[in-house]
PDB file of C-alpha atoms in Angstrom:
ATOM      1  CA  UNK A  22      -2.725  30.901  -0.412  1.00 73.00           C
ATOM      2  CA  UNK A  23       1.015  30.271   0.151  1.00 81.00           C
ATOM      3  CA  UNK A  24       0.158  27.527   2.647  1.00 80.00           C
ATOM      4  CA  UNK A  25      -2.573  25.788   0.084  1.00 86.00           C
ATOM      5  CA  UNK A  26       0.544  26.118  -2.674  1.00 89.00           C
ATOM      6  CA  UNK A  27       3.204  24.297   0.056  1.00 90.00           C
ATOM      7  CA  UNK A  28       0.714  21.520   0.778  1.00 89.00           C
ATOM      8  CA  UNK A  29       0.327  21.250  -2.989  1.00 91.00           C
ATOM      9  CA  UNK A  30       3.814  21.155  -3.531  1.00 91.00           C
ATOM     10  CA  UNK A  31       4.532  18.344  -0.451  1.00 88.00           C
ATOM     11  CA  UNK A  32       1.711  16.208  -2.003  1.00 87.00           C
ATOM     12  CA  UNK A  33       2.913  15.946  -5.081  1.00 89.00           C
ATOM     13  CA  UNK A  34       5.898  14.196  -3.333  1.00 87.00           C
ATOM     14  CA  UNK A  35       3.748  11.810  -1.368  1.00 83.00           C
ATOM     15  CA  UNK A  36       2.170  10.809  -4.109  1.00 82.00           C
ATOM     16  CA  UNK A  37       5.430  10.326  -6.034  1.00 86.00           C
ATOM     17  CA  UNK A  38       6.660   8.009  -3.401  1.00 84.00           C
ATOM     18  CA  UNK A  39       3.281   6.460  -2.676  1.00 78.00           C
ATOM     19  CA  UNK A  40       2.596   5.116  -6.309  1.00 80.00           C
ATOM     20  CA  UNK A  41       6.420   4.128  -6.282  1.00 82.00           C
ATOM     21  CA  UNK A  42       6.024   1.647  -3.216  1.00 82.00           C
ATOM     22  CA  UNK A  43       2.272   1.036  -3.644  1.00 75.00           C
ATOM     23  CA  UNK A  44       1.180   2.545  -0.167  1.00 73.00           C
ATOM     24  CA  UNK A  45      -0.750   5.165  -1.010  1.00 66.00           C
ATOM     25  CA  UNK A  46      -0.021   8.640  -0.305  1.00 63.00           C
ATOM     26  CA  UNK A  47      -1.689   9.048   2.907  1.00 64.00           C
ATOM     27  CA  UNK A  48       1.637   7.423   4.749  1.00 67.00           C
ATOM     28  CA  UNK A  49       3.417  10.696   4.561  1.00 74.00           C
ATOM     29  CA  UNK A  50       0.269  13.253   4.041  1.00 80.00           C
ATOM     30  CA  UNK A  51      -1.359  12.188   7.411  1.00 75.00           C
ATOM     31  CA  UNK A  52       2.546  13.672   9.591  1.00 75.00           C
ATOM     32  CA  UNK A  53       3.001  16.259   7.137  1.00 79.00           C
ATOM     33  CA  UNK A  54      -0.286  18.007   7.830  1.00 83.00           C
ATOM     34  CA  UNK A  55       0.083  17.637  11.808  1.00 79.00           C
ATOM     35  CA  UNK A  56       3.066  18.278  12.473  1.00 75.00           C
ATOM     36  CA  UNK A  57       4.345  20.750   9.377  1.00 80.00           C
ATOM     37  CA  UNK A  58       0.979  22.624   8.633  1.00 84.00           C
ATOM     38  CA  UNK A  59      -0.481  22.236  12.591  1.00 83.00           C
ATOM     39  CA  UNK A  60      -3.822  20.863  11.346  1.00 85.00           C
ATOM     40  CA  UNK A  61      -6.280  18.615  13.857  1.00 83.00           C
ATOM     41  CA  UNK A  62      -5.447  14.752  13.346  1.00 73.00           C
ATOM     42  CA  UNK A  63      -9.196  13.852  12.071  1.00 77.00           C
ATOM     43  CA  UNK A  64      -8.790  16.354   9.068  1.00 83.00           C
ATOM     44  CA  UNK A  65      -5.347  14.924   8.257  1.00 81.00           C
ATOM     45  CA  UNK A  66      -6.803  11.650   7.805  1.00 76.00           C
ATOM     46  CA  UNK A  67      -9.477  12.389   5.879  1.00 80.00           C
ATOM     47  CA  UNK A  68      -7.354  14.565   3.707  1.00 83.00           C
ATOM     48  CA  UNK A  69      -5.321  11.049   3.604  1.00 79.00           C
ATOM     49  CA  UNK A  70      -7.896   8.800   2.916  1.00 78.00           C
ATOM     50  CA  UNK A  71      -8.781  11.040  -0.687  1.00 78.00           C
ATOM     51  CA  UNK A  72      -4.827  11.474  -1.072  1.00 77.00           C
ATOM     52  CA  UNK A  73      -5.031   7.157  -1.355  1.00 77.00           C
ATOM     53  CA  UNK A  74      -8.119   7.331  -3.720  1.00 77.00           C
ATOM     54  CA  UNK A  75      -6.330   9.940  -5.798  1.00 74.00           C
ATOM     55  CA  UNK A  76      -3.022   7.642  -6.103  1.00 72.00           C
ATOM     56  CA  UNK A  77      -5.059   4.763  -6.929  1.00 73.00           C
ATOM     57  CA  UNK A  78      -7.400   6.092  -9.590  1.00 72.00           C
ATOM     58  CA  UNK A  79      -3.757   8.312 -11.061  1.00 71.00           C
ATOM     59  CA  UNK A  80      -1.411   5.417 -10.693  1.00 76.00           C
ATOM     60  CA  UNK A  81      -3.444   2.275 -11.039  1.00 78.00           C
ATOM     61  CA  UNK A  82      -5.013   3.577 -14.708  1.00 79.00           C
ATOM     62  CA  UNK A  83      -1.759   3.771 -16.016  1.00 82.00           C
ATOM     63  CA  UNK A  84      -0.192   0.470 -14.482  1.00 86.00           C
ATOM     64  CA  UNK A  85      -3.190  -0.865 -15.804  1.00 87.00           C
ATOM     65  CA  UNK A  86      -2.893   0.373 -18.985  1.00 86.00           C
ATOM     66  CA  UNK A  87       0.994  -0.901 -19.048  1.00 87.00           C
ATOM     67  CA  UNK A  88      -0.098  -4.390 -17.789  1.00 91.00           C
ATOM     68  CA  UNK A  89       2.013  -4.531 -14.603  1.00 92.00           C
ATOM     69  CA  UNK A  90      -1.182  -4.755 -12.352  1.00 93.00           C
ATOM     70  CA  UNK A  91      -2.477  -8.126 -11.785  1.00 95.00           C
ATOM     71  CA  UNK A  92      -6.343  -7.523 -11.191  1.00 92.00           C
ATOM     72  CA  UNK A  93      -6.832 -10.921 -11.067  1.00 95.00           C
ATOM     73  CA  UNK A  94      -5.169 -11.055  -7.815  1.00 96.00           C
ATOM     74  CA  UNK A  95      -5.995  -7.852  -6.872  1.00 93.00           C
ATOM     75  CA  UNK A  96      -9.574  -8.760  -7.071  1.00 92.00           C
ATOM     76  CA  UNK A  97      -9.073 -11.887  -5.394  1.00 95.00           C
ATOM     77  CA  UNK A  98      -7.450 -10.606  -2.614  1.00 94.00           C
ATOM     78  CA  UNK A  99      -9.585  -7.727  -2.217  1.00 90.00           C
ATOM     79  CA  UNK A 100     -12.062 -10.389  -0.665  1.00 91.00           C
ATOM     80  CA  UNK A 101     -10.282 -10.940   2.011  1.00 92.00           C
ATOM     81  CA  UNK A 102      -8.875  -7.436   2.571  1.00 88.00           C
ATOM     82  CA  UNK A 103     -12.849  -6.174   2.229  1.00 83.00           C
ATOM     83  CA  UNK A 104     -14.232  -9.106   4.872  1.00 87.00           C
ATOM     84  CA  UNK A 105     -11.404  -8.019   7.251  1.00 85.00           C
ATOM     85  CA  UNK A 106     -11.692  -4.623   7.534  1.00 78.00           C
ATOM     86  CA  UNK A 107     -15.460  -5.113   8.333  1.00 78.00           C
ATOM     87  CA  UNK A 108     -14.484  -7.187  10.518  1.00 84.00           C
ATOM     88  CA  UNK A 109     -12.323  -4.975  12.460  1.00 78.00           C
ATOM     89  CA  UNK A 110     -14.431  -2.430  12.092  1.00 70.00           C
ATOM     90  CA  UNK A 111     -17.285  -4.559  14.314  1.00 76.00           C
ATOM     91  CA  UNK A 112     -14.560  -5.230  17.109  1.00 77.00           C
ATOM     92  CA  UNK A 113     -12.808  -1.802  16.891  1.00 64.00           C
ATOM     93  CA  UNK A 114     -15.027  -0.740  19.791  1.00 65.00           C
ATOM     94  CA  UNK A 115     -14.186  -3.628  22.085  1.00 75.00           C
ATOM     95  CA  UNK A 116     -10.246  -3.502  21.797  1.00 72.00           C
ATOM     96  CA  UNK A 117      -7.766  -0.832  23.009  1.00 70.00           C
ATOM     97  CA  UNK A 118      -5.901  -0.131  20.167  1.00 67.00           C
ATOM     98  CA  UNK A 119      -2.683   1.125  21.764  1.00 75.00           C
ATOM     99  CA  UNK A 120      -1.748  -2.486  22.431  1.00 76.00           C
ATOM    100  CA  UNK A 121      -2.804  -3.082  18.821  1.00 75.00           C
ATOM    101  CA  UNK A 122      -0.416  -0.604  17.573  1.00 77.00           C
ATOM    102  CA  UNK A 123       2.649  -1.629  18.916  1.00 82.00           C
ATOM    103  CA  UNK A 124       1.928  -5.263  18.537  1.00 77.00           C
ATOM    104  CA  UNK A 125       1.261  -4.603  14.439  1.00 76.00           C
ATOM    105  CA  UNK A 126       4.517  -1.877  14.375  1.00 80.00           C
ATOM    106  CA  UNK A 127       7.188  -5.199  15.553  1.00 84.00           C
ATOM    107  CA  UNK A 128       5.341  -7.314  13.310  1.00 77.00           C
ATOM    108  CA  UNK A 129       6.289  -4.553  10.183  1.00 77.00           C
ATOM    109  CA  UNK A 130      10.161  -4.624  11.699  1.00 82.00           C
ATOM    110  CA  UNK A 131       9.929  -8.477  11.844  1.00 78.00           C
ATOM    111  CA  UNK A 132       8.546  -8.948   8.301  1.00 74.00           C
ATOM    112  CA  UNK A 133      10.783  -6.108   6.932  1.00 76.00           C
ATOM    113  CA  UNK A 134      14.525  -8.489   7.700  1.00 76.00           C
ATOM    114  CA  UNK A 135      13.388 -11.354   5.277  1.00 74.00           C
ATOM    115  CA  UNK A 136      13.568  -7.679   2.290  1.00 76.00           C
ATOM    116  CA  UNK A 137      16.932  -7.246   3.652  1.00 80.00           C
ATOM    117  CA  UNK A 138      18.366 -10.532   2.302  1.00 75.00           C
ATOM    118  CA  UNK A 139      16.243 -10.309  -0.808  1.00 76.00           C
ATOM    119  CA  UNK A 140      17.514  -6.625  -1.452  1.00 78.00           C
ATOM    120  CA  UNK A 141      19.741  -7.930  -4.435  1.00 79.00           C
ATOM    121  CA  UNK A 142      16.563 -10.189  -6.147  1.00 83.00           C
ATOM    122  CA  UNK A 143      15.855  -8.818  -9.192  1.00 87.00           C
ATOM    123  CA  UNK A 144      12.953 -11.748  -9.683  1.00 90.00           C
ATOM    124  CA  UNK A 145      11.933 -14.365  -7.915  1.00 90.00           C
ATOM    125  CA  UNK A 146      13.219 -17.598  -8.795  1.00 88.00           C
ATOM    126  CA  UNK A 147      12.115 -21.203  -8.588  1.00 89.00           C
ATOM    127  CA  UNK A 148       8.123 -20.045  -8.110  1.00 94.00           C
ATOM    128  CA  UNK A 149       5.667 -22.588  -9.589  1.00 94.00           C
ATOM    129  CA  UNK A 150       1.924 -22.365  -9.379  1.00 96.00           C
ATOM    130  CA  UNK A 151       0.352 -23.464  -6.607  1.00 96.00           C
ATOM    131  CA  UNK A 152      -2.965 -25.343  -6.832  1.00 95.00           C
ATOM    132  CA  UNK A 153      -5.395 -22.131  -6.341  1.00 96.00           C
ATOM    133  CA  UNK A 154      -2.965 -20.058  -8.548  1.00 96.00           C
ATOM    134  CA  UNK A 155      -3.777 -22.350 -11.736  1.00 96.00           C
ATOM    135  CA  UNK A 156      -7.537 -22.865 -10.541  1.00 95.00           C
ATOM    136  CA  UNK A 157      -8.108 -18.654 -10.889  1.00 95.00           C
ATOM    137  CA  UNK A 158      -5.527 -18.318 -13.882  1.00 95.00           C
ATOM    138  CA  UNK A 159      -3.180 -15.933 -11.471  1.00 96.00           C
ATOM    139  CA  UNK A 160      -0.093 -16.168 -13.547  1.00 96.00           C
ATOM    140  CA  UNK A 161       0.475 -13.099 -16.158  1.00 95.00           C
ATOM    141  CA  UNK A 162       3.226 -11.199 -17.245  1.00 95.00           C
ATOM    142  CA  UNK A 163       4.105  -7.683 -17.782  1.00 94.00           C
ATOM    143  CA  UNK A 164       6.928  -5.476 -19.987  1.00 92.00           C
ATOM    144  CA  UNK A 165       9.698  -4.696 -18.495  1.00 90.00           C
ATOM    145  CA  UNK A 166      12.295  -2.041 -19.918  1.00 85.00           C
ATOM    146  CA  UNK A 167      15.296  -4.022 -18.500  1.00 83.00           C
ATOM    147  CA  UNK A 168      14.298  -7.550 -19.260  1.00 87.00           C
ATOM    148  CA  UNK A 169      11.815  -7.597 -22.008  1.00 91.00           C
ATOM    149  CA  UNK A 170       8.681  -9.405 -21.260  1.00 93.00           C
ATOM    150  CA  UNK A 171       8.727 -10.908 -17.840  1.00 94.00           C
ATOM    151  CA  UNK A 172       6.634 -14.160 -16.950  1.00 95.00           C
ATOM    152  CA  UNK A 173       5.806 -15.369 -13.521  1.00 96.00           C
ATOM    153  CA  UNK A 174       3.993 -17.545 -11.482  1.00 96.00           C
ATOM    154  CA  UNK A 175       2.173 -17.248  -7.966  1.00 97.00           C
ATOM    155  CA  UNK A 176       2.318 -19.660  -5.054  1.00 96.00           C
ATOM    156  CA  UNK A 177       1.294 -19.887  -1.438  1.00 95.00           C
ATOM    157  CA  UNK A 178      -2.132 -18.280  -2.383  1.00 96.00           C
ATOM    158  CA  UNK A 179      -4.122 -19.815   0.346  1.00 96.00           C
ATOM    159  CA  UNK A 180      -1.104 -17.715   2.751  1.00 95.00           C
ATOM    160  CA  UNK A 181      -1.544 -14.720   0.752  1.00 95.00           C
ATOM    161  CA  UNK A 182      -5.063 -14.785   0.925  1.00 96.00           C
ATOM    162  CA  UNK A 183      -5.390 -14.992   4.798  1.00 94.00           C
ATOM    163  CA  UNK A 184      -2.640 -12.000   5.225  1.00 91.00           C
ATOM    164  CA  UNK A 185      -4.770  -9.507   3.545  1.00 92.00           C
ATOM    165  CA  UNK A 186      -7.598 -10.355   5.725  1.00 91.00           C
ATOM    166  CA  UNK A 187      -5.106  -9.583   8.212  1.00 87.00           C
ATOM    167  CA  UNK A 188      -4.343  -6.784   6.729  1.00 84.00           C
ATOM    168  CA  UNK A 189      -7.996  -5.384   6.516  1.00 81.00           C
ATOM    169  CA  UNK A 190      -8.958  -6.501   9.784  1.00 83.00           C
ATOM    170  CA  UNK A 191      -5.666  -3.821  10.740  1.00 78.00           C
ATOM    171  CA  UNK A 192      -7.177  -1.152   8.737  1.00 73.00           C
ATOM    172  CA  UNK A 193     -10.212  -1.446  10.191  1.00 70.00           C
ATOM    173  CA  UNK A 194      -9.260  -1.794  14.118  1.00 71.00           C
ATOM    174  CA  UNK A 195      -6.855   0.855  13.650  1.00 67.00           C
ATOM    175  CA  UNK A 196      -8.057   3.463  10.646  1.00 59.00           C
ATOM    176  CA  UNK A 197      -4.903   3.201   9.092  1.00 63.00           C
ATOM    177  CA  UNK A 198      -3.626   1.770   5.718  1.00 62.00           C
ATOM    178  CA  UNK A 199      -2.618  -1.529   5.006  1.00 72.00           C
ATOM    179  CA  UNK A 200      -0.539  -0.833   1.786  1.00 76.00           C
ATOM    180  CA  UNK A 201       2.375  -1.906   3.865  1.00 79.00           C
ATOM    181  CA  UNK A 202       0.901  -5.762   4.352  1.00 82.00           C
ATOM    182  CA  UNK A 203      -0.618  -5.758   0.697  1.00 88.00           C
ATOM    183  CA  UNK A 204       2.843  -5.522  -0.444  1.00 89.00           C
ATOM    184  CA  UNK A 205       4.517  -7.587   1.992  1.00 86.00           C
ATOM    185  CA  UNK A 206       1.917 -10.346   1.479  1.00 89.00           C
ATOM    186  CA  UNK A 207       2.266 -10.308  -2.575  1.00 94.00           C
ATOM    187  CA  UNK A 208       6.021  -9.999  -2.264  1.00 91.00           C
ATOM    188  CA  UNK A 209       7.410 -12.466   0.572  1.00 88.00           C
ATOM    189  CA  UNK A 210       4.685 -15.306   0.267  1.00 91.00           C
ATOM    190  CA  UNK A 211       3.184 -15.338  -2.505  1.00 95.00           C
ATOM    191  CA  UNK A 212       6.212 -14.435  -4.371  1.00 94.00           C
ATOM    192  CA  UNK A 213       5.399 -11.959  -6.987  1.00 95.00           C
ATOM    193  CA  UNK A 214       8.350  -9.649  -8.870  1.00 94.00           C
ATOM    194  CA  UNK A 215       8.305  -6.577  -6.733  1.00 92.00           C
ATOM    195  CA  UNK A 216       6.889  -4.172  -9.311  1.00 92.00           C
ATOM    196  CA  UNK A 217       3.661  -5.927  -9.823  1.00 94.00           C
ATOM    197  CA  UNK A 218       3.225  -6.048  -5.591  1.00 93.00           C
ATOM    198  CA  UNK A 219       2.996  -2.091  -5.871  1.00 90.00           C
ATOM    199  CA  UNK A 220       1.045  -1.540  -8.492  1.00 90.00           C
ATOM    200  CA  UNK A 221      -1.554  -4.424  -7.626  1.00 92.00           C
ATOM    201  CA  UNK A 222      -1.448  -2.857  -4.157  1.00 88.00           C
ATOM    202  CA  UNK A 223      -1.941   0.154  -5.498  1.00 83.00           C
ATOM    203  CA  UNK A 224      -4.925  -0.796  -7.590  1.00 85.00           C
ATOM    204  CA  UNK A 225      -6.265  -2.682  -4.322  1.00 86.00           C
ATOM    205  CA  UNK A 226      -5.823   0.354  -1.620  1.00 79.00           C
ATOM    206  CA  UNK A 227      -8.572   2.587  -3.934  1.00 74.00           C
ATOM    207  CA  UNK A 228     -11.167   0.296  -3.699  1.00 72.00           C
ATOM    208  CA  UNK A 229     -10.574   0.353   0.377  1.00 67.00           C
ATOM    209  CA  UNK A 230     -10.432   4.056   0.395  1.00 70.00           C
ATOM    210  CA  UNK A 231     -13.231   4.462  -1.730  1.00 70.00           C
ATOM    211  CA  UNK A 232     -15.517   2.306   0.620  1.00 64.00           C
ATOM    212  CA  UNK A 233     -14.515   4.304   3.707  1.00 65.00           C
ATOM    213  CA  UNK A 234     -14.506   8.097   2.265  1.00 69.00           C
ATOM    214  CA  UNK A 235     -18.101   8.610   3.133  1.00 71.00           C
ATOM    215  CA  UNK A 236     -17.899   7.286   6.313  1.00 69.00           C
ATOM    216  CA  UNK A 237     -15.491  10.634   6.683  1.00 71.00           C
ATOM    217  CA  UNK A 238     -16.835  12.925   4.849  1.00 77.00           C
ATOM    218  CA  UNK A 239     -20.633  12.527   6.920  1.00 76.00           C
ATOM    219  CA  UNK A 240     -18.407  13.041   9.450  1.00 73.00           C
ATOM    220  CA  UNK A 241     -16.929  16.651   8.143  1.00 79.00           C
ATOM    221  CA  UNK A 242     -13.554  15.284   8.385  1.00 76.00           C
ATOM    222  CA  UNK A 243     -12.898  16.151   4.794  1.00 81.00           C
ATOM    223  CA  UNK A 244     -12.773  19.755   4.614  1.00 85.00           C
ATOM    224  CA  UNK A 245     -11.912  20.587   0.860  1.00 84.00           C
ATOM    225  CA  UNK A 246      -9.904  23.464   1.098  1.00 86.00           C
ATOM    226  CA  UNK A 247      -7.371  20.663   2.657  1.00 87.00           C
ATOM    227  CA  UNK A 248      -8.466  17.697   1.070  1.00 85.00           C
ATOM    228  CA  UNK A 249      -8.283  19.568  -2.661  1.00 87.00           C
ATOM    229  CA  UNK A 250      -4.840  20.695  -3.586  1.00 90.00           C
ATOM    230  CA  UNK A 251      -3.813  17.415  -1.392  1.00 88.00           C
ATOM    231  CA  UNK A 252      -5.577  15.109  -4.013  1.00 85.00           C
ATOM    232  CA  UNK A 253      -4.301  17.589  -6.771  1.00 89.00           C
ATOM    233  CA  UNK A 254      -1.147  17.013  -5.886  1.00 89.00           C
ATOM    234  CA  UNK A 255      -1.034  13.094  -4.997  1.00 85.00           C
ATOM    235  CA  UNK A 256      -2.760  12.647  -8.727  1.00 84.00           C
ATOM    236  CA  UNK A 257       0.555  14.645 -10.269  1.00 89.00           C
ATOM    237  CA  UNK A 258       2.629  12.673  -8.013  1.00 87.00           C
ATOM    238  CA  UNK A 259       1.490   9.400  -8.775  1.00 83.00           C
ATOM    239  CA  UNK A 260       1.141   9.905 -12.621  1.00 85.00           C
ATOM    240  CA  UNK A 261       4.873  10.761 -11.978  1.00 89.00           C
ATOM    241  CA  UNK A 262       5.471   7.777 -10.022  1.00 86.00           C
ATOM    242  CA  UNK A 263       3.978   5.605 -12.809  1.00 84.00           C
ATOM    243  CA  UNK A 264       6.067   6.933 -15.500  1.00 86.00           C
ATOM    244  CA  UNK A 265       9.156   6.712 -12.862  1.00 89.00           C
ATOM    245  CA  UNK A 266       8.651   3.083 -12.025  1.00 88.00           C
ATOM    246  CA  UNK A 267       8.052   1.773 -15.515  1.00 83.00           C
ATOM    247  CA  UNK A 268      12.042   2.264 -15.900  1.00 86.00           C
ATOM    248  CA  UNK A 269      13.228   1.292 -12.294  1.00 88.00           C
ATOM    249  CA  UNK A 270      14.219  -2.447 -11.577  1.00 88.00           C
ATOM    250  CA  UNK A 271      12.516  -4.453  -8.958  1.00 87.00           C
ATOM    251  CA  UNK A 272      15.784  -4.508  -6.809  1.00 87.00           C
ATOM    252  CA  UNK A 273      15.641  -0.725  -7.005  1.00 89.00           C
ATOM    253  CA  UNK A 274      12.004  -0.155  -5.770  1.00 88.00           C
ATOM    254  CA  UNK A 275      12.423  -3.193  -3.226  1.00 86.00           C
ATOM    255  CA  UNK A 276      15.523  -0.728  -1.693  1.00 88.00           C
ATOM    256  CA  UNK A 277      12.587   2.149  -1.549  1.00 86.00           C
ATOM    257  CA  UNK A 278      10.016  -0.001   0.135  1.00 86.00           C
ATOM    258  CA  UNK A 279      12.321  -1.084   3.129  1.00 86.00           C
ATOM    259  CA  UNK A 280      13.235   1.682   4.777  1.00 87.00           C
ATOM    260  CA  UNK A 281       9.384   3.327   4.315  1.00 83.00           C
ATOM    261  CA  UNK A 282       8.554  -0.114   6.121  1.00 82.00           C
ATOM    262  CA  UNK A 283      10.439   0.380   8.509  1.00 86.00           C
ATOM    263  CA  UNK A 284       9.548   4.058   9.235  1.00 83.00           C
ATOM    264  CA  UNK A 285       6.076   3.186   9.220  1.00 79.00           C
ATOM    265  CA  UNK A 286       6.638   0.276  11.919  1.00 82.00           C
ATOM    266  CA  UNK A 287       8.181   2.518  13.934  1.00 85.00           C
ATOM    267  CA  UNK A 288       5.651   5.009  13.786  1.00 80.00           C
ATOM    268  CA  UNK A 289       3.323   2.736  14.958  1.00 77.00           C
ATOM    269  CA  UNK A 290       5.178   1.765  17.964  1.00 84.00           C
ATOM    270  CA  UNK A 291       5.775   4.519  18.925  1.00 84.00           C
ATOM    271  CA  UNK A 292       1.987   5.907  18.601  1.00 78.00           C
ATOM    272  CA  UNK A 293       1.288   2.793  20.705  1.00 79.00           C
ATOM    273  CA  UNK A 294       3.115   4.243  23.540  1.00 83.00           C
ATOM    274  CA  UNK A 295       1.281   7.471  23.235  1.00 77.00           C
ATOM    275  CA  UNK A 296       4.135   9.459  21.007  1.00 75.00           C
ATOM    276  CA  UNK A 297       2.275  11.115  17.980  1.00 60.00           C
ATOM    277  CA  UNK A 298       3.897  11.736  14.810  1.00 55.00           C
TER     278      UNK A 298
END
């Protein structure tokens, strides 16, 4: 009982920091039931794969319901993101993935020193629609506490759009999540305000979970009395997070995203060369 109330207690912080950054909660369940709680790595990540439903379907209602999701990127990109991770799914068999791992962890470090310079950017300046972002109507706006209502534009679609294919064909090769890309591709190229590259992610990371979860749970990788107070908590954490973001600036939540990044890259590396966090 004291262990289910600790694991409760832990999730509720993943899923703080997971609706904050738009990753899902799963980055930080997945370690903290191996190595803190001593659990087998197959019931961590199922347990991590309902911990990202339950931060999509806690956070994403309520970003929804304060307009700073885009869905109309988020279900445009989803396309790609859904085609990819079949994709790598077929070819998952065929490649060894501890090449794959470190390859995709210097890739994060390289992709996270263009966020260092851009630390300081409260919004993104000089963006003006590109030809596919006025074609689908991507532009929107959202409320912001600091600076009233906030209007933006989208560009380099056609770049954005192949990066989450990328970033599902990762997910699939490598049965991890590709919050980390979503973000990265919504934030560096196509050049959205930081705020609505979380919570889009986080709207788009539920629908990948979602699709996956009974893949696991046939499986018996999902064993409740784990997966249960994990998705209690992540739901209390991200309805947290969604409340906590609404009055953080975009500089601020850009400064919370890097060094996750990076952690994340460097997890991967090092799983690549055979060291398991």
């Amino acid at each position: 009982m004291i262990g289910i109330v600790l694991i409760f207690a832990s999730s509720i912080i993943a899923g703080l920091l997971g609706a904050l950054v738009g990753l899902g909660g799963g980055v930080l369940i997945v370690p903290l039931l191996t190595l803190a709680f001593g659990f087998p790595i197959e019931y961590a990540i199922g347990a991590s794969i309902i911990s990202v439903i339950a931060t999509s379907s806690g956070a994403a209602a309520a970003y929804v319901h304060d307009r700073m999701t885009n869905m109309r990127v988020g279900m445009f990109l989803e396309i790609a993101t859904t085609v990819g991770a079949v994709c790598g799914a077929f070819i998952a068999g065929l490649i060894n993935p501890t090449l794959l791992y470190i390859v995709f962890g210097i890739v994060l470090l390289i992709s996270a020193a263009p966020l260092i310079f851009k630390l300081g950017e409260e919004l993104p300046q000089g963006v003006k629609n590109d030809h596919w972002a006025n074609l689908l109507s991507l532009n929107s706006s959202y409320p912001d506490q600091h600076l009233g209502e906030v209007s933006y534009e989208v560009t380099r679609t056609p770049y954005g759009f192949g990066m989450m294919y990328v970033a599902g064909l990762i997910s699939g090769l490598l049965g991890i999540g590709s919050g980390s890309f979503k973000v990265l591709a919504m934030d560096t190229l196509m050049r959205l305000p930081m705020k609505v590259s979380t919570t889009t992610s986080n709207f788009m990371i539920g629908v990948t979970a979602a699709a996956s979860a009974g893949i696991y749970f046939s499986r018996g990788d999902i064993r409740p009395v784990i997966a249960a107070p994990v998705a209690l908590g992540i739901l209390v954490g991200a309805l947290v997070g969604a409340k906590v973001l609404a009055r953080l600036q975009n500089k601020t939540v850009r400064m919370i995203f890097l060094p996750i990044l990076v952690i994340i890259a460097l997890e991967m590396v090092l799983r690549g060369f055979g060291v398991a966090l």
